[in-house]
mmCIF file of C-alpha atoms and ligand atoms in Angstrom:
data_model
loop_
_atom_site.group_PDB
_atom_site.id
_atom_site.type_symbol
_atom_site.label_atom_id
_atom_site.label_comp_id
_atom_site.label_asym_id
_atom_site.label_seq_id
_atom_site.Cartn_x
_atom_site.Cartn_y
_atom_site.Cartn_z
ATOM 1 C CA MET A 1 42.997 21.834 18.026
ATOM 2 C CA THR A 2 40.359 19.820 19.903
ATOM 3 C CA TYR A 3 40.352 16.090 19.276
ATOM 4 C CA ALA A 4 37.788 13.427 20.211
ATOM 5 C CA ARG A 5 38.980 10.360 22.147
ATOM 6 C CA ILE A 6 37.209 7.240 23.334
ATOM 7 C CA THR A 7 37.907 7.200 27.090
ATOM 8 C CA GLY A 8 35.725 4.271 28.149
ATOM 9 C CA SER A 9 33.523 1.522 26.771
ATOM 10 C CA GLY A 10 30.875 -0.818 28.130
ATOM 11 C CA SER A 11 28.494 -3.444 26.859
ATOM 12 C CA TYR A 12 25.611 -5.649 27.858
ATOM 13 C CA LEU A 13 24.087 -8.841 26.490
ATOM 14 C CA PRO A 14 20.741 -10.250 27.663
ATOM 15 C CA GLU A 15 21.002 -13.401 29.772
ATOM 16 C CA LYS A 16 19.074 -15.732 27.488
ATOM 17 C CA ILE A 17 21.187 -17.493 24.861
ATOM 18 C CA LEU A 18 19.519 -19.085 21.821
ATOM 19 C CA THR A 19 21.734 -21.676 20.125
ATOM 20 C CA ASN A 20 21.608 -22.939 16.543
ATOM 21 C CA ARG A 21 20.725 -26.342 17.959
ATOM 22 C CA GLU A 22 17.618 -24.850 19.613
ATOM 23 C CA LEU A 23 16.660 -23.203 16.304
ATOM 24 C CA GLU A 24 16.767 -26.631 14.646
ATOM 25 C CA GLY A 25 13.748 -27.504 16.765
ATOM 26 C CA LEU A 26 11.832 -24.383 15.695
ATOM 27 C CA LEU A 27 12.627 -24.054 11.987
ATOM 28 C CA ASP A 28 13.592 -26.074 8.913
ATOM 29 C CA THR A 29 17.301 -25.363 9.446
ATOM 30 C CA THR A 30 20.478 -26.998 10.738
ATOM 31 C CA GLU A 31 23.249 -26.001 13.104
ATOM 32 C CA ASP A 32 25.720 -26.638 10.284
ATOM 33 C CA TRP A 33 23.885 -24.485 7.671
ATOM 34 C CA ILE A 34 23.756 -21.478 9.975
ATOM 35 C CA TYR A 35 27.395 -21.792 11.078
ATOM 36 C CA THR A 36 28.933 -22.436 7.664
ATOM 37 C CA ARG A 37 26.915 -19.686 5.872
ATOM 38 C CA SER A 38 27.167 -17.007 8.566
ATOM 39 C CA GLY A 39 29.696 -17.940 11.294
ATOM 40 C CA ILE A 40 26.979 -17.750 13.971
ATOM 41 C CA ARG A 41 26.666 -20.428 16.685
ATOM 42 C CA GLU A 42 24.394 -18.610 19.148
ATOM 43 C CA ARG A 43 22.851 -15.217 19.918
ATOM 44 C CA HIS A 44 21.401 -13.433 22.977
ATOM 45 C CA ILE A 45 17.679 -12.661 23.129
ATOM 46 C CA ALA A 46 16.129 -10.033 25.395
ATOM 47 C CA ALA A 47 13.652 -11.221 28.023
ATOM 48 C CA GLU A 48 9.987 -10.439 27.431
ATOM 49 C CA ASN A 49 10.047 -7.485 29.829
ATOM 50 C CA GLU A 50 13.491 -6.248 28.769
ATOM 51 C CA PHE A 51 13.645 -3.353 26.289
ATOM 52 C CA THR A 52 16.280 -1.516 24.273
ATOM 53 C CA CYS A 53 16.701 1.221 26.903
ATOM 54 C CA ASP A 54 17.317 -1.421 29.601
ATOM 55 C CA LEU A 55 20.198 -2.828 27.557
ATOM 56 C CA ALA A 56 21.460 0.680 26.733
ATOM 57 C CA GLU A 57 21.474 1.739 30.383
ATOM 58 C CA LYS A 58 23.602 -1.236 31.478
ATOM 59 C CA ALA A 59 26.130 -0.629 28.670
ATOM 60 C CA ALA A 60 26.174 3.128 29.373
ATOM 61 C CA ARG A 61 26.808 2.697 33.109
ATOM 62 C CA ALA A 62 29.673 0.282 32.370
ATOM 63 C CA ALA A 63 31.230 2.778 29.914
ATOM 64 C CA LEU A 64 30.900 5.625 32.419
ATOM 65 C CA GLU A 65 32.610 3.544 35.076
ATOM 66 C CA ARG A 66 35.436 2.625 32.710
ATOM 67 C CA ALA A 67 35.945 6.285 31.763
ATOM 68 C CA GLY A 68 35.845 7.358 35.422
ATOM 69 C CA ARG A 69 32.947 9.722 34.686
ATOM 70 C CA THR A 70 29.625 10.313 36.400
ATOM 71 C CA PRO A 71 26.349 10.803 34.488
ATOM 72 C CA ALA A 72 26.388 14.475 35.575
ATOM 73 C CA GLU A 73 29.531 15.028 33.489
ATOM 74 C CA VAL A 74 27.837 13.866 30.265
ATOM 75 C CA ASP A 75 26.798 16.791 28.023
ATOM 76 C CA LEU A 76 25.489 14.872 24.969
ATOM 77 C CA VAL A 77 23.578 11.571 24.648
ATOM 78 C CA VAL A 78 23.274 9.877 21.245
ATOM 79 C CA VAL A 79 21.681 6.443 20.847
ATOM 80 C CA ALA A 80 21.826 4.427 17.636
ATOM 81 C CA THR A 81 18.878 2.062 17.427
ATOM 82 C CA THR A 82 16.418 0.590 14.963
ATOM 83 C CA THR A 83 14.314 -0.853 17.769
ATOM 84 C CA PRO A 84 13.450 2.082 20.069
ATOM 85 C CA ASP A 85 11.310 1.424 23.160
ATOM 86 C CA GLN A 86 8.716 3.913 21.982
ATOM 87 C CA VAL A 87 7.943 5.932 18.837
ATOM 88 C CA PHE A 88 8.784 8.903 21.021
ATOM 89 C CA PRO A 89 10.396 10.097 23.227
ATOM 90 C CA SER A 90 13.669 8.916 21.698
ATOM 91 C CA THR A 91 15.552 6.138 23.454
ATOM 92 C CA ALA A 92 18.287 8.743 24.099
ATOM 93 C CA CYS A 93 15.810 10.840 26.136
ATOM 94 C CA LEU A 94 14.659 7.735 28.019
ATOM 95 C CA LEU A 95 18.290 6.854 28.727
ATOM 96 C CA GLN A 96 19.139 10.394 29.811
ATOM 97 C CA ASN A 97 16.273 10.211 32.329
ATOM 98 C CA ARG A 98 17.404 6.778 33.577
ATOM 99 C CA LEU A 99 20.848 8.241 34.196
ATOM 100 C CA GLY A 100 19.280 11.058 36.220
ATOM 101 C CA ILE A 101 20.579 13.910 34.074
ATOM 102 C CA GLN A 102 18.695 16.751 32.410
ATOM 103 C CA GLY A 103 19.331 19.566 29.999
ATOM 104 C CA CYS A 104 21.974 18.250 27.615
ATOM 105 C CA PRO A 105 20.953 17.328 24.034
ATOM 106 C CA ALA A 106 19.756 13.743 23.625
ATOM 107 C CA PHE A 107 18.604 12.167 20.362
ATOM 108 C CA ASP A 108 18.508 8.905 18.420
ATOM 109 C CA VAL A 109 20.267 8.122 15.172
ATOM 110 C CA GLN A 110 18.724 5.609 12.784
ATOM 111 C CA ALA A 111 21.046 3.988 10.256
ATOM 112 C CA VAL A 112 20.248 0.357 11.120
ATOM 113 C CA CYS A 113 23.421 -1.777 11.306
ATOM 114 C CA ALA A 114 25.611 1.242 10.440
ATOM 115 C CA GLY A 115 23.893 3.197 13.227
ATOM 116 C CA PHE A 116 26.731 3.169 15.714
ATOM 117 C CA ILE A 117 29.233 4.457 13.141
ATOM 118 C CA TYR A 118 26.765 7.208 12.247
ATOM 119 C CA ALA A 119 26.212 8.102 15.918
ATOM 120 C CA LEU A 120 29.940 8.110 16.671
ATOM 121 C CA ASP A 121 30.478 10.332 13.630
ATOM 122 C CA VAL A 122 27.952 12.841 15.015
ATOM 123 C CA VAL A 123 29.617 12.813 18.432
ATOM 124 C CA TYR A 124 33.077 13.184 16.854
ATOM 125 C CA ARG A 125 31.949 16.266 14.937
ATOM 126 C CA TYR A 126 30.184 17.771 18.008
ATOM 127 C CA ILE A 127 33.388 17.451 20.009
ATOM 128 C CA ARG A 128 35.651 18.749 17.232
ATOM 129 C CA THR A 129 33.500 21.886 16.913
ATOM 130 C CA GLY A 130 33.265 22.534 20.659
ATOM 131 C CA GLY A 131 29.640 21.428 21.075
ATOM 132 C CA SER A 132 30.437 18.697 23.607
ATOM 133 C CA LYS A 133 33.223 17.845 26.025
ATOM 134 C CA CYS A 134 31.988 14.486 27.286
ATOM 135 C CA ALA A 135 29.531 12.539 25.136
ATOM 136 C CA LEU A 136 27.785 9.227 25.707
ATOM 137 C CA VAL A 137 27.198 7.255 22.500
ATOM 138 C CA VAL A 138 25.305 3.970 22.542
ATOM 139 C CA GLY A 139 24.294 1.304 20.036
ATOM 140 C CA ALA A 140 21.422 -0.758 21.442
ATOM 141 C CA GLU A 141 19.001 -3.176 19.833
ATOM 142 C CA THR A 142 16.270 -5.662 20.585
ATOM 143 C CA PHE A 143 16.345 -6.767 16.966
ATOM 144 C CA SER A 144 14.606 -10.033 17.890
ATOM 145 C CA ARG A 145 11.389 -7.972 18.073
ATOM 146 C CA ILE A 146 11.434 -7.145 14.344
ATOM 147 C CA LEU A 147 12.208 -10.650 13.103
ATOM 148 C CA ASN A 148 9.758 -13.060 11.547
ATOM 149 C CA TRP A 149 10.574 -16.203 13.551
ATOM 150 C CA GLU A 150 9.133 -18.321 10.753
ATOM 151 C CA ASP A 151 11.521 -16.882 8.128
ATOM 152 C CA ARG A 152 14.656 -19.040 8.346
ATOM 153 C CA SER A 153 16.560 -16.826 5.911
ATOM 154 C CA THR A 154 16.583 -13.849 8.319
ATOM 155 C CA CYS A 155 15.737 -14.815 11.915
ATOM 156 C CA VAL A 156 18.794 -17.041 12.426
ATOM 157 C CA LEU A 157 21.143 -14.123 11.691
ATOM 158 C CA PHE A 158 20.331 -11.516 14.354
ATOM 159 C CA GLY A 159 20.597 -11.033 18.118
ATOM 160 C CA ASP A 160 20.058 -8.452 20.885
ATOM 161 C CA GLY A 161 22.616 -6.407 22.807
ATOM 162 C CA ALA A 162 24.082 -2.991 23.564
ATOM 163 C CA GLY A 163 27.465 -1.311 23.490
ATOM 164 C CA ALA A 164 28.450 2.175 24.677
ATOM 165 C CA MET A 165 31.379 4.569 24.601
ATOM 166 C CA ILE A 166 32.309 7.764 26.387
ATOM 167 C CA VAL A 167 33.975 10.159 23.945
ATOM 168 C CA GLU A 168 35.766 13.204 25.336
ATOM 169 C CA GLU A 169 37.604 16.243 24.069
ATOM 170 C CA ALA A 170 41.355 15.742 24.139
ATOM 171 C CA THR A 171 44.636 17.287 23.040
ATOM 172 C CA GLN A 172 45.772 14.059 21.315
ATOM 173 C CA PRO A 173 43.842 12.491 18.439
ATOM 174 C CA GLY A 174 41.616 9.536 19.143
ATOM 175 C CA ILE A 175 39.167 9.459 16.247
ATOM 176 C CA LEU A 176 41.369 10.293 13.243
ATOM 177 C CA SER A 177 38.708 10.397 10.534
ATOM 178 C CA SER A 178 35.214 9.224 9.675
ATOM 179 C CA HIS A 179 33.610 8.495 6.302
ATOM 180 C CA LEU A 180 29.876 7.843 5.963
ATOM 181 C CA HIS A 181 27.825 6.861 2.926
ATOM 182 C CA ALA A 182 24.241 5.985 2.039
ATOM 183 C CA ASP A 183 22.323 4.949 -1.069
ATOM 184 C CA GLY A 184 18.561 4.869 -0.674
ATOM 185 C CA SER A 185 18.047 3.219 -4.058
ATOM 186 C CA PHE A 186 18.705 -0.077 -2.219
ATOM 187 C CA LYS A 187 15.814 0.532 0.194
ATOM 188 C CA ASP A 188 14.005 -2.696 -0.731
ATOM 189 C CA LEU A 189 16.903 -5.169 -0.391
ATOM 190 C CA LEU A 190 17.004 -5.005 3.411
ATOM 191 C CA CYS A 191 14.073 -3.457 5.218
ATOM 192 C CA VAL A 192 11.069 -3.590 7.492
ATOM 193 C CA PRO A 193 8.543 -2.552 4.846
ATOM 194 C CA ILE A 194 6.124 -0.716 7.129
ATOM 195 C CA GLY A 195 6.461 2.057 9.689
ATOM 196 C CA VAL A 196 4.364 4.295 11.865
ATOM 197 C CA SER A 197 2.995 6.253 8.934
ATOM 198 C CA THR A 198 1.982 3.214 6.869
ATOM 199 C CA ALA A 199 1.122 0.768 9.647
ATOM 200 C CA HIS A 200 -2.575 1.558 9.755
ATOM 201 C CA GLN A 201 -2.986 0.042 6.276
ATOM 202 C CA GLU A 202 -0.620 -2.867 6.457
ATOM 203 C CA MET A 203 -0.112 -3.911 10.077
ATOM 204 C CA LEU A 204 -2.487 -6.808 9.604
ATOM 205 C CA ALA A 205 -0.596 -8.093 6.571
ATOM 206 C CA GLY A 206 2.289 -9.342 8.743
ATOM 207 C CA LYS A 207 4.863 -6.972 7.295
ATOM 208 C CA ALA A 208 6.322 -5.519 10.475
ATOM 209 C CA TYR A 209 9.378 -7.747 10.223
ATOM 210 C CA THR A 210 12.796 -7.695 8.635
ATOM 211 C CA GLU A 211 12.976 -8.764 4.991
ATOM 212 C CA MET A 212 16.240 -9.302 3.170
ATOM 213 C CA GLN A 213 17.549 -10.377 -0.208
ATOM 214 C CA GLY A 214 20.613 -11.977 1.383
ATOM 215 C CA LYS A 215 22.736 -12.657 -1.695
ATOM 216 C CA GLU A 216 22.484 -9.103 -3.032
ATOM 217 C CA VAL A 217 23.058 -7.598 0.426
ATOM 218 C CA PHE A 218 26.129 -9.787 0.821
ATOM 219 C CA ARG A 219 27.565 -8.695 -2.531
ATOM 220 C CA TRP A 220 27.002 -4.980 -1.873
ATOM 221 C CA ALA A 221 28.320 -5.196 1.685
ATOM 222 C CA VAL A 222 31.609 -6.739 0.546
ATOM 223 C CA THR A 223 32.087 -4.114 -2.185
ATOM 224 C CA ALA A 224 31.028 -1.074 -0.151
ATOM 225 C CA LEU A 225 32.951 -2.043 2.989
ATOM 226 C CA GLY A 226 36.040 -3.014 0.992
ATOM 227 C CA ASP A 227 36.028 0.447 -0.606
ATOM 228 C CA ALA A 228 35.281 2.111 2.753
ATOM 229 C CA VAL A 229 38.313 0.631 4.521
ATOM 230 C CA ILE A 230 40.582 1.698 1.642
ATOM 231 C CA GLU A 231 38.976 5.178 1.759
ATOM 232 C CA VAL A 232 39.810 5.606 5.447
ATOM 233 C CA LEU A 233 43.422 4.449 4.935
ATOM 234 C CA GLU A 234 43.956 6.816 2.007
ATOM 235 C CA ALA A 235 42.347 9.770 3.821
ATOM 236 C CA ASN A 236 44.904 9.388 6.598
ATOM 237 C CA GLY A 237 47.947 8.370 4.533
ATOM 238 C CA VAL A 238 48.101 5.170 6.583
ATOM 239 C CA ASP A 239 49.446 1.871 5.163
ATOM 240 C CA ARG A 240 47.615 -1.420 5.611
ATOM 241 C CA GLY A 241 50.546 -2.686 7.726
ATOM 242 C CA GLU A 242 50.006 0.044 10.325
ATOM 243 C CA ILE A 243 46.539 -1.218 11.315
ATOM 244 C CA ASP A 244 46.540 -3.140 14.607
ATOM 245 C CA TRP A 245 42.859 -4.149 14.695
ATOM 246 C CA LEU A 246 39.776 -4.297 12.532
ATOM 247 C CA VAL A 247 36.580 -4.008 14.593
ATOM 248 C CA PRO A 248 33.952 -4.777 11.952
ATOM 249 C CA HIS A 249 30.180 -4.902 11.961
ATOM 250 C CA GLN A 250 29.288 -8.528 12.654
ATOM 251 C CA ALA A 251 26.813 -9.575 9.959
ATOM 252 C CA ASN A 252 28.536 -12.572 8.383
ATOM 253 C CA ILE A 253 31.988 -14.084 8.989
ATOM 254 C CA ARG A 254 32.518 -14.371 5.224
ATOM 255 C CA ILE A 255 31.985 -10.594 4.800
ATOM 256 C CA ILE A 256 34.422 -9.963 7.672
ATOM 257 C CA GLN A 257 37.021 -12.287 6.100
ATOM 258 C CA ALA A 258 36.669 -10.499 2.741
ATOM 259 C CA ILE A 259 37.312 -7.099 4.354
ATOM 260 C CA ALA A 260 40.310 -8.462 6.272
ATOM 261 C CA ARG A 261 41.724 -9.669 2.938
ATOM 262 C CA ARG A 262 41.281 -6.163 1.437
ATOM 263 C CA LEU A 263 43.377 -4.884 4.350
ATOM 264 C CA ASP A 264 45.965 -7.724 4.112
ATOM 265 C CA LEU A 265 45.125 -8.290 7.766
ATOM 266 C CA SER A 266 45.350 -11.667 9.492
ATOM 267 C CA MET A 267 42.100 -12.818 11.112
ATOM 268 C CA ASP A 268 44.159 -12.799 14.350
ATOM 269 C CA ASN A 269 43.895 -8.989 14.138
ATOM 270 C CA VAL A 270 40.131 -8.938 13.616
ATOM 271 C CA VAL A 271 37.748 -8.798 16.586
ATOM 272 C CA VAL A 272 35.100 -11.449 15.927
ATOM 273 C CA THR A 273 32.016 -11.835 18.103
ATOM 274 C CA ILE A 274 29.523 -13.025 15.498
ATOM 275 C CA ASP A 275 29.845 -16.655 16.598
ATOM 276 C CA ARG A 276 28.426 -15.759 20.032
ATOM 277 C CA HIS A 277 26.383 -12.598 19.343
ATOM 278 C CA GLY A 278 24.968 -12.958 15.817
ATOM 279 C CA ASN A 279 24.222 -9.637 14.129
ATOM 280 C CA THR A 280 23.228 -7.171 16.864
ATOM 281 C CA SER A 281 22.820 -4.347 14.319
ATOM 282 C CA ALA A 282 23.832 -0.967 15.807
ATOM 283 C CA ALA A 283 25.257 -2.676 18.897
ATOM 284 C CA SER A 284 27.778 -4.906 17.125
ATOM 285 C CA VAL A 285 30.788 -2.578 16.759
ATOM 286 C CA PRO A 286 30.763 -1.188 20.330
ATOM 287 C CA LEU A 287 30.118 -4.709 21.726
ATOM 288 C CA ALA A 288 33.136 -6.076 19.835
ATOM 289 C CA PHE A 289 35.324 -3.094 20.771
ATOM 290 C CA ASP A 290 34.437 -3.407 24.454
ATOM 291 C CA GLU A 291 35.147 -7.133 24.487
ATOM 292 C CA ALA A 292 38.632 -6.639 23.005
ATOM 293 C CA VAL A 293 39.448 -3.723 25.334
ATOM 294 C CA ARG A 294 38.377 -5.681 28.389
ATOM 295 C CA ASP A 295 40.286 -8.854 27.499
ATOM 296 C CA GLY A 296 43.423 -6.784 26.812
ATOM 297 C CA ARG A 297 43.740 -7.340 23.059
ATOM 298 C CA ILE A 298 43.183 -3.654 22.277
ATOM 299 C CA LYS A 299 45.846 -1.573 23.997
ATOM 300 C CA PRO A 300 46.636 2.151 24.208
ATOM 301 C CA GLY A 301 48.420 3.611 21.187
ATOM 302 C CA GLN A 302 46.976 1.214 18.600
ATOM 303 C CA LYS A 303 45.356 2.035 15.268
ATOM 304 C CA ILE A 304 41.918 0.518 14.739
ATOM 305 C CA ILE A 305 39.439 0.558 11.866
ATOM 306 C CA PHE A 306 35.710 0.461 12.587
ATOM 307 C CA GLU A 307 33.371 -0.352 9.695
ATOM 308 C CA ALA A 308 29.667 -1.103 9.340
ATOM 309 C CA PHE A 309 27.016 -1.693 6.694
ATOM 310 C CA GLY A 310 23.249 -1.679 7.043
ATOM 311 C CA GLY A 311 19.808 -1.202 5.579
ATOM 312 C CA GLY A 312 19.311 1.902 3.478
ATOM 313 C CA PHE A 313 21.941 1.039 2.369
ATOM 314 C CA THR A 314 24.113 2.890 4.866
ATOM 315 C CA TRP A 315 27.787 2.250 5.479
ATOM 316 C CA GLY A 316 30.960 3.850 6.761
ATOM 317 C CA SER A 317 34.442 3.497 8.185
ATOM 318 C CA MET A 318 36.502 5.216 10.866
ATOM 319 C CA LEU A 319 40.131 5.247 11.909
ATOM 320 C CA ILE A 320 40.734 5.350 15.650
ATOM 321 C CA GLN A 321 43.899 5.738 17.680
ATOM 322 C CA THR A 322 43.450 4.310 21.178
HETATM 323 N N1 COA B 401 18.613 -22.965 7.063
HETATM 324 C C1 COA B 401 18.684 -23.783 5.996
HETATM 325 N N2 COA B 401 18.568 -23.362 4.729
HETATM 326 C C2 COA B 401 18.384 -22.041 4.531
HETATM 327 C C3 COA B 401 18.298 -21.133 5.598
HETATM 328 C C4 COA B 401 18.408 -21.655 6.905
HETATM 329 N N3 COA B 401 18.371 -20.864 7.995
HETATM 330 N N4 COA B 401 18.105 -19.909 5.092
HETATM 331 C C5 COA B 401 18.082 -20.018 3.766
HETATM 332 N N5 COA B 401 18.238 -21.312 3.414
HETATM 333 C C6 COA B 401 18.280 -21.900 2.093
HETATM 334 C C7 COA B 401 17.706 -21.001 1.032
HETATM 335 O O1 COA B 401 16.312 -21.158 0.982
HETATM 336 C C8 COA B 401 18.382 -21.507 -0.227
HETATM 337 O O2 COA B 401 17.686 -22.650 -0.667
HETATM 338 P P1 COA B 401 17.405 -22.875 -2.239
HETATM 339 O O3 COA B 401 18.768 -22.927 -2.877
HETATM 340 O O4 COA B 401 16.672 -24.188 -2.243
HETATM 341 O O5 COA B 401 16.580 -21.697 -2.645
HETATM 342 C C9 COA B 401 19.738 -22.000 0.274
HETATM 343 O O6 COA B 401 19.642 -22.096 1.701
HETATM 344 C C10 COA B 401 20.908 -21.115 -0.101
HETATM 345 O O7 COA B 401 20.617 -19.812 0.267
HETATM 346 P P2 COA B 401 21.560 -18.663 -0.204
HETATM 347 O O8 COA B 401 20.792 -17.409 -0.084
HETATM 348 O O9 COA B 401 22.193 -19.020 -1.500
HETATM 349 O O10 COA B 401 22.713 -18.745 0.897
HETATM 350 P P3 COA B 401 23.948 -17.788 1.039
HETATM 351 O O11 COA B 401 25.181 -18.544 0.912
HETATM 352 O O12 COA B 401 23.801 -16.521 0.218
HETATM 353 O O13 COA B 401 23.821 -17.338 2.569
HETATM 354 C C11 COA B 401 23.053 -15.517 3.936
HETATM 355 C C12 COA B 401 22.666 -16.671 3.025
HETATM 356 C C13 COA B 401 21.780 -14.774 4.324
HETATM 357 C C14 COA B 401 23.730 -16.061 5.165
HETATM 358 C C15 COA B 401 24.005 -14.580 3.165
HETATM 359 O O14 COA B 401 23.485 -14.289 1.899
HETATM 360 C C16 COA B 401 24.275 -13.311 3.898
HETATM 361 O O15 COA B 401 24.885 -13.310 4.943
HETATM 362 N N6 COA B 401 23.855 -12.180 3.342
HETATM 363 C C17 COA B 401 24.144 -10.891 3.907
HETATM 364 C C18 COA B 401 23.460 -10.755 5.218
HETATM 365 C C19 COA B 401 23.790 -9.499 5.885
HETATM 366 O O16 COA B 401 24.911 -9.123 5.923
HETATM 367 N N7 COA B 401 22.757 -8.865 6.432
HETATM 368 C C20 COA B 401 22.825 -7.768 7.249
HETATM 369 C C21 COA B 401 23.546 -6.637 6.681
HETATM 370 S S1 COA B 401 23.624 -5.483 7.940
#
């Protein structure tokens, strides 16, 4: 049996940090409101000439180095992003070219904040069925570009960044199972209401930015993610007490705390980056994972749950053995 294992991770955050205090000067908001409602103190913002593929490349090179692999050994490139550099080619093709490799499949996955879980699921299934031996999977976003910086109810919540993993075929399990869901009937609760096909009519109406009905999104995220973490435990016959780490999507500290409670997990066993990163959408799970691997909290042989929730709605959970 072929298994899929994460053999290296990397991440990158743009240099510029935007604090809540700085936002106080730009919007009718306070440092305290943002922190108490969301858990965010600051976020990173890409420079004017810095794009999603730039962030993705830095994270990808760091993951390759960690895995001890060269770009030439990669046989599949999957990038999760909601903020691609161009309409096409995909950011995965741009990244493949940056890495100086040709020929292997490269494509983007779009599931907004659940994008990395979706992309990792694709890679997991490719490897399990013999379609890849060494895959590069990246979550990268310049979400700041699709925010209305005059809308205090959304712009304070997001940030830019990238995280990457190398996933390889192995004889021992790494990714134990993966469970994805979507429900398009919630399309209007969290969205950018125009796209390439509709832009010609509405671009001038100032609709190219993220809109969110925060309270409803919050409620659905807590319910869907709570069910998703129980689903992944039950699918593997694993007890709550066997989980070493929760690496959650970082949208709101109160959502993260609610999911930790569903797992009877102390917050000491939850990787939290939201205070420093904000919500980096598809980048948040691999950024958090990489941070905890690099600082030594995540160790070989541990059981970890990944979960994420995003626009669509899309959501999912995975059980990983490091
Ligand atoms: N600063 C100050 N006040 C703000 C504000 C800001 N940045 N943003 C909104 N407010 C105001 C609102 O206008 C509202 O005022 P009103 O009562 O006079 O109408 C008040 O604060 C309370 O807003 P409310 O929506 O009740 O706050 P909340 O406790 O639900 O927290 C969110 C708001 C957005 C932080 C929260 O709903 C949330 O995190 N939702 C889910 C977000 C998410 O997960 N998104 C991504 C999923 S991938």
